[in-house]
Amino acid sequence: MKWKMAENSVFAILLRSRWWVSALVAAGVFGVVRMFMAWGYALFAISPFIIIAAVAGWRQIRVPSGTRLEKALHVVRAMTWEEFAGRLEAAYRREGFEVKRVQGAADFELRKAADLTLVAAKRWKASVSGVEPLKELAAAGEKHGASACVYVCATELSDRAKDFAMQKQIKRLEGTGLVQLLRP
């Protein structure tokens, strides 16, 4: 049995929001419940929201932003392909994937249980990534029966490429997500 939170549940939405949003919801719930019940029940009612606020806050503290993010992305863009590929490979292994380097549209095959994920990363520092590498990755994903495809870039995707990635459900690993994954 897989334990996975529904993507659009209240708690999932609050986890993706800023920490203080959960704290505000907790305060509102506390006020409403307190009008009808004792303190203990009100505290019990807000406990999930307080926990969500703490988890969201912890995640947000660890996320680089602003100048820290730009410095980290500058370091990533300055890497050679071998350095970058090695760091990416090690990061995916830490995440529990079995990693294999491949040739073609994808640079890595990731396996976890029965799921196959193809990762294209060679164009990670192109100034602007167009739609062609994404089309190649999508075709390779269909050919190999991949459950997911990931496109790695430390720069911007063109608008057409973003639309294509959304349409074909290609996950983009860029910016903050890339920096967090490569963090030792």
PDB file of C-alpha atoms in Angstrom:
ATOM      1  CA  MET A   1       0.000   0.000   0.000  1.00  0.00           C
ATOM      2  CA  LYS A   2       1.366   3.394  -0.978  1.00  0.00           C
ATOM      3  CA  TRP A   3       0.835   6.298   1.364  1.00  0.00           C
ATOM      4  CA  LYS A   4       0.514   9.355  -0.809  1.00  0.00           C
ATOM      5  CA  MET A   5      -1.293  12.577  -0.041  1.00  0.00           C
ATOM      6  CA  ALA A   6      -3.872  13.710  -2.596  1.00  0.00           C
ATOM      7  CA  GLU A   7      -2.336  16.504  -4.652  1.00  0.00           C
ATOM      8  CA  ASN A   8      -5.190  18.973  -4.124  1.00  0.00           C
ATOM      9  CA  SER A   9      -6.055  18.196  -0.508  1.00  0.00           C
ATOM     10  CA  VAL A  10      -6.065  21.066   1.980  1.00  0.00           C
ATOM     11  CA  PHE A  11      -2.897  19.776   3.640  1.00  0.00           C
ATOM     12  CA  ALA A  12      -1.040  19.321   0.328  1.00  0.00           C
ATOM     13  CA  ILE A  13      -1.960  22.861  -0.713  1.00  0.00           C
ATOM     14  CA  LEU A  14      -0.831  24.206   2.662  1.00  0.00           C
ATOM     15  CA  LEU A  15       2.472  22.313   2.385  1.00  0.00           C
ATOM     16  CA  ARG A  16       3.134  24.080  -0.922  1.00  0.00           C
ATOM     17  CA  SER A  17       2.172  27.480   0.534  1.00  0.00           C
ATOM     18  CA  ARG A  18       4.210  29.724   2.795  1.00  0.00           C
ATOM     19  CA  TRP A  19       4.380  28.529   6.414  1.00  0.00           C
ATOM     20  CA  TRP A  20       2.448  31.474   7.780  1.00  0.00           C
ATOM     21  CA  VAL A  21      -0.623  30.555   5.710  1.00  0.00           C
ATOM     22  CA  SER A  22      -0.994  27.358   7.768  1.00  0.00           C
ATOM     23  CA  ALA A  23      -0.473  29.366  10.951  1.00  0.00           C
ATOM     24  CA  LEU A  24      -3.262  31.767   9.904  1.00  0.00           C
ATOM     25  CA  VAL A  25      -5.583  28.839   9.161  1.00  0.00           C
ATOM     26  CA  ALA A  26      -4.728  27.395  12.582  1.00  0.00           C
ATOM     27  CA  ALA A  27      -5.580  30.703  14.255  1.00  0.00           C
ATOM     28  CA  GLY A  28      -8.898  30.890  12.391  1.00  0.00           C
ATOM     29  CA  VAL A  29      -9.817  27.306  13.233  1.00  0.00           C
ATOM     30  CA  PHE A  30      -8.838  27.901  16.853  1.00  0.00           C
ATOM     31  CA  GLY A  31     -11.112  30.942  17.056  1.00  0.00           C
ATOM     32  CA  VAL A  32     -14.083  29.139  15.538  1.00  0.00           C
ATOM     33  CA  VAL A  33     -13.692  25.951  17.580  1.00  0.00           C
ATOM     34  CA  ARG A  34     -13.047  27.928  20.780  1.00  0.00           C
ATOM     35  CA  MET A  35     -16.465  29.620  20.445  1.00  0.00           C
ATOM     36  CA  PHE A  36     -18.177  26.237  20.818  1.00  0.00           C
ATOM     37  CA  MET A  37     -15.737  24.033  22.753  1.00  0.00           C
ATOM     38  CA  ALA A  38     -13.110  24.065  25.497  1.00  0.00           C
ATOM     39  CA  TRP A  39      -9.445  25.057  25.040  1.00  0.00           C
ATOM     40  CA  GLY A  40      -8.236  21.457  24.884  1.00  0.00           C
ATOM     41  CA  TYR A  41     -10.507  20.602  21.962  1.00  0.00           C
ATOM     42  CA  ALA A  42      -9.535  23.777  20.129  1.00  0.00           C
ATOM     43  CA  LEU A  43      -5.833  22.987  20.548  1.00  0.00           C
ATOM     44  CA  PHE A  44      -6.443  19.451  19.325  1.00  0.00           C
ATOM     45  CA  ALA A  45      -8.320  20.791  16.264  1.00  0.00           C
ATOM     46  CA  ILE A  46      -5.436  23.046  15.210  1.00  0.00           C
ATOM     47  CA  SER A  47      -2.635  20.536  15.785  1.00  0.00           C
ATOM     48  CA  PRO A  48      -2.539  19.308  12.126  1.00  0.00           C
ATOM     49  CA  PHE A  49      -2.260  22.908  10.903  1.00  0.00           C
ATOM     50  CA  ILE A  50       0.548  23.680  13.348  1.00  0.00           C
ATOM     51  CA  ILE A  51       2.421  20.567  12.212  1.00  0.00           C
ATOM     52  CA  ILE A  52       1.931  21.544   8.541  1.00  0.00           C
ATOM     53  CA  ALA A  53       3.189  25.077   9.326  1.00  0.00           C
ATOM     54  CA  ALA A  54       6.292  23.635  11.001  1.00  0.00           C
ATOM     55  CA  VAL A  55       7.024  21.252   8.101  1.00  0.00           C
ATOM     56  CA  ALA A  56       6.452  23.978   5.492  1.00  0.00           C
ATOM     57  CA  GLY A  57       8.656  26.379   7.463  1.00  0.00           C
ATOM     58  CA  TRP A  58      11.433  23.794   7.729  1.00  0.00           C
ATOM     59  CA  ARG A  59      11.300  23.165   3.980  1.00  0.00           C
ATOM     60  CA  GLN A  60      11.307  26.875   3.178  1.00  0.00           C
ATOM     61  CA  ILE A  61      14.292  27.617   5.420  1.00  0.00           C
ATOM     62  CA  ARG A  62      16.326  25.047   3.477  1.00  0.00           C
ATOM     63  CA  VAL A  63      15.416  26.482   0.050  1.00  0.00           C
ATOM     64  CA  PRO A  64      17.938  28.959  -1.341  1.00  0.00           C
ATOM     65  CA  SER A  65      16.432  32.148  -2.685  1.00  0.00           C
ATOM     66  CA  GLY A  66      17.530  35.435  -4.164  1.00  0.00           C
ATOM     67  CA  THR A  67      21.281  35.935  -4.309  1.00  0.00           C
ATOM     68  CA  ARG A  68      22.028  32.529  -2.732  1.00  0.00           C
ATOM     69  CA  LEU A  69      20.069  30.842  -5.521  1.00  0.00           C
ATOM     70  CA  GLU A  70      21.817  32.884  -8.217  1.00  0.00           C
ATOM     71  CA  LYS A  71      25.255  32.078  -6.780  1.00  0.00           C
ATOM     72  CA  ALA A  72      24.423  28.373  -6.608  1.00  0.00           C
ATOM     73  CA  LEU A  73      23.109  28.381 -10.192  1.00  0.00           C
ATOM     74  CA  HIS A  74      26.250  30.220 -11.326  1.00  0.00           C
ATOM     75  CA  VAL A  75      28.353  27.439  -9.759  1.00  0.00           C
ATOM     76  CA  VAL A  76      26.195  24.800 -11.511  1.00  0.00           C
ATOM     77  CA  ARG A  77      26.556  26.559 -14.885  1.00  0.00           C
ATOM     78  CA  ALA A  78      30.342  26.728 -14.432  1.00  0.00           C
ATOM     79  CA  MET A  79      30.676  22.934 -14.040  1.00  0.00           C
ATOM     80  CA  THR A  80      31.951  20.698 -16.808  1.00  0.00           C
ATOM     81  CA  TRP A  81      29.635  17.988 -18.113  1.00  0.00           C
ATOM     82  CA  GLU A  82      31.525  15.275 -16.225  1.00  0.00           C
ATOM     83  CA  GLU A  83      31.329  17.203 -12.932  1.00  0.00           C
ATOM     84  CA  PHE A  84      27.651  17.974 -13.414  1.00  0.00           C
ATOM     85  CA  ALA A  85      26.751  14.433 -14.512  1.00  0.00           C
ATOM     86  CA  GLY A  86      28.624  12.953 -11.563  1.00  0.00           C
ATOM     87  CA  ARG A  87      26.849  15.235  -9.074  1.00  0.00           C
ATOM     88  CA  LEU A  88      23.476  14.531 -10.677  1.00  0.00           C
ATOM     89  CA  GLU A  89      24.116  10.787 -10.652  1.00  0.00           C
ATOM     90  CA  ALA A  90      25.155  10.866  -6.972  1.00  0.00           C
ATOM     91  CA  ALA A  91      22.118  12.983  -6.064  1.00  0.00           C
ATOM     92  CA  TYR A  92      19.699  10.554  -7.702  1.00  0.00           C
ATOM     93  CA  ARG A  93      21.409   7.636  -5.963  1.00  0.00           C
ATOM     94  CA  ARG A  94      20.889   9.429  -2.626  1.00  0.00           C
ATOM     95  CA  GLU A  95      17.212   9.684  -3.554  1.00  0.00           C
ATOM     96  CA  GLY A  96      17.092   5.883  -3.841  1.00  0.00           C
ATOM     97  CA  PHE A  97      17.276   5.475  -7.614  1.00  0.00           C
ATOM     98  CA  GLU A  98      19.338   2.955  -9.528  1.00  0.00           C
ATOM     99  CA  VAL A  99      21.161   5.174 -12.059  1.00  0.00           C
ATOM    100  CA  LYS A 100      22.503   4.181 -15.464  1.00  0.00           C
ATOM    101  CA  ARG A 101      24.086   6.528 -18.017  1.00  0.00           C
ATOM    102  CA  VAL A 102      22.699   6.144 -21.534  1.00  0.00           C
ATOM    103  CA  GLN A 103      23.194   7.688 -24.962  1.00  0.00           C
ATOM    104  CA  GLY A 104      20.563   9.427 -27.063  1.00  0.00           C
ATOM    105  CA  ALA A 105      17.780  11.836 -26.102  1.00  0.00           C
ATOM    106  CA  ALA A 106      18.147  10.890 -22.434  1.00  0.00           C
ATOM    107  CA  ASP A 107      21.383  10.929 -20.475  1.00  0.00           C
ATOM    108  CA  PHE A 108      20.270   8.830 -17.510  1.00  0.00           C
ATOM    109  CA  GLU A 109      17.874   5.992 -16.832  1.00  0.00           C
ATOM    110  CA  LEU A 110      16.563   6.003 -13.293  1.00  0.00           C
ATOM    111  CA  ARG A 111      14.915   2.922 -11.836  1.00  0.00           C
ATOM    112  CA  LYS A 112      13.064   2.658  -8.583  1.00  0.00           C
ATOM    113  CA  ALA A 113      11.047  -0.525  -8.125  1.00  0.00           C
ATOM    114  CA  ALA A 114       9.384  -1.089 -11.509  1.00  0.00           C
ATOM    115  CA  ASP A 115       9.318   2.586 -12.536  1.00  0.00           C
ATOM    116  CA  LEU A 116      11.624   3.870 -15.275  1.00  0.00           C
ATOM    117  CA  THR A 117      12.419   7.577 -15.492  1.00  0.00           C
ATOM    118  CA  LEU A 118      14.432   9.122 -18.318  1.00  0.00           C
ATOM    119  CA  VAL A 119      16.495  12.221 -17.547  1.00  0.00           C
ATOM    120  CA  ALA A 120      17.870  14.595 -20.188  1.00  0.00           C
ATOM    121  CA  ALA A 121      20.564  16.847 -18.726  1.00  0.00           C
ATOM    122  CA  LYS A 122      23.223  17.510 -21.386  1.00  0.00           C
ATOM    123  CA  ARG A 123      21.819  20.916 -22.308  1.00  0.00           C
ATOM    124  CA  TRP A 124      21.643  22.074 -18.681  1.00  0.00           C
ATOM    125  CA  LYS A 125      23.475  25.329 -19.332  1.00  0.00           C
ATOM    126  CA  ALA A 126      22.123  26.337 -22.743  1.00  0.00           C
ATOM    127  CA  SER A 127      21.141  30.012 -22.634  1.00  0.00           C
ATOM    128  CA  VAL A 128      17.531  29.201 -23.625  1.00  0.00           C
ATOM    129  CA  SER A 129      16.248  25.684 -24.157  1.00  0.00           C
ATOM    130  CA  GLY A 130      13.881  25.182 -27.055  1.00  0.00           C
ATOM    131  CA  VAL A 131      11.245  22.557 -27.718  1.00  0.00           C
ATOM    132  CA  GLU A 132      13.359  20.121 -29.814  1.00  0.00           C
ATOM    133  CA  PRO A 133      15.215  18.388 -26.954  1.00  0.00           C
ATOM    134  CA  LEU A 134      11.892  17.986 -25.151  1.00  0.00           C
ATOM    135  CA  LYS A 135      10.334  16.371 -28.222  1.00  0.00           C
ATOM    136  CA  GLU A 136      13.269  13.956 -28.418  1.00  0.00           C
ATOM    137  CA  LEU A 137      12.919  13.141 -24.717  1.00  0.00           C
ATOM    138  CA  ALA A 138       9.161  12.564 -25.016  1.00  0.00           C
ATOM    139  CA  ALA A 139       9.700  10.245 -27.988  1.00  0.00           C
ATOM    140  CA  ALA A 140      12.383   8.304 -26.097  1.00  0.00           C
ATOM    141  CA  GLY A 141      10.082   8.050 -23.092  1.00  0.00           C
ATOM    142  CA  GLU A 142       7.292   6.583 -25.211  1.00  0.00           C
ATOM    143  CA  LYS A 143       9.696   4.211 -26.952  1.00  0.00           C
ATOM    144  CA  HIS A 144      11.135   2.859 -23.680  1.00  0.00           C
ATOM    145  CA  GLY A 145       7.826   2.876 -21.779  1.00  0.00           C
ATOM    146  CA  ALA A 146       9.087   5.342 -19.175  1.00  0.00           C
ATOM    147  CA  SER A 147       6.715   6.280 -16.382  1.00  0.00           C
ATOM    148  CA  ALA A 148       8.239   9.776 -16.257  1.00  0.00           C
ATOM    149  CA  CYS A 149      10.632  12.056 -18.128  1.00  0.00           C
ATOM    150  CA  VAL A 150      12.722  14.805 -16.525  1.00  0.00           C
ATOM    151  CA  TYR A 151      14.403  17.698 -18.336  1.00  0.00           C
ATOM    152  CA  VAL A 152      17.236  19.362 -16.410  1.00  0.00           C
ATOM    153  CA  CYS A 153      18.165  22.987 -17.072  1.00  0.00           C
ATOM    154  CA  ALA A 154      19.935  25.688 -15.089  1.00  0.00           C
ATOM    155  CA  THR A 155      18.560  28.396 -17.392  1.00  0.00           C
ATOM    156  CA  GLU A 156      15.219  29.313 -18.947  1.00  0.00           C
ATOM    157  CA  LEU A 157      12.955  27.264 -21.183  1.00  0.00           C
ATOM    158  CA  SER A 158      11.256  29.036 -24.062  1.00  0.00           C
ATOM    159  CA  ASP A 159       7.507  29.558 -23.742  1.00  0.00           C
ATOM    160  CA  ARG A 160       6.839  26.935 -26.431  1.00  0.00           C
ATOM    161  CA  ALA A 161       9.085  24.491 -24.562  1.00  0.00           C
ATOM    162  CA  LYS A 162       7.236  25.147 -21.284  1.00  0.00           C
ATOM    163  CA  ASP A 163       3.904  24.535 -22.992  1.00  0.00           C
ATOM    164  CA  PHE A 164       5.182  21.341 -24.614  1.00  0.00           C
ATOM    165  CA  ALA A 165       6.586  20.070 -21.314  1.00  0.00           C
ATOM    166  CA  MET A 166       3.261  20.699 -19.617  1.00  0.00           C
ATOM    167  CA  GLN A 167       1.337  19.029 -22.439  1.00  0.00           C
ATOM    168  CA  LYS A 168       3.547  15.908 -22.436  1.00  0.00           C
ATOM    169  CA  GLN A 169       3.875  15.915 -18.615  1.00  0.00           C
ATOM    170  CA  ILE A 170       7.655  16.219 -18.725  1.00  0.00           C
ATOM    171  CA  LYS A 171       8.938  17.269 -15.328  1.00  0.00           C
ATOM    172  CA  ARG A 172      11.330  20.205 -15.335  1.00  0.00           C
ATOM    173  CA  LEU A 173      14.224  20.232 -12.896  1.00  0.00           C
ATOM    174  CA  GLU A 174      15.415  23.815 -12.827  1.00  0.00           C
ATOM    175  CA  GLY A 175      16.382  26.637 -10.513  1.00  0.00           C
ATOM    176  CA  THR A 176      15.645  25.917  -6.879  1.00  0.00           C
ATOM    177  CA  GLY A 177      14.806  22.250  -7.457  1.00  0.00           C
ATOM    178  CA  LEU A 178      18.102  21.664  -9.251  1.00  0.00           C
ATOM    179  CA  VAL A 179      20.144  23.423  -6.573  1.00  0.00           C
ATOM    180  CA  GLN A 180      18.383  21.459  -3.816  1.00  0.00           C
ATOM    181  CA  LEU A 181      18.953  18.132  -5.580  1.00  0.00           C
ATOM    182  CA  LEU A 182      22.654  18.813  -6.168  1.00  0.00           C
ATOM    183  CA  ARG A 183      23.252  19.979  -2.594  1.00  0.00           C
ATOM    184  CA  PRO A 184      25.747  17.606  -0.924  1.00  0.00           C
TER     185      PRO A 184
END
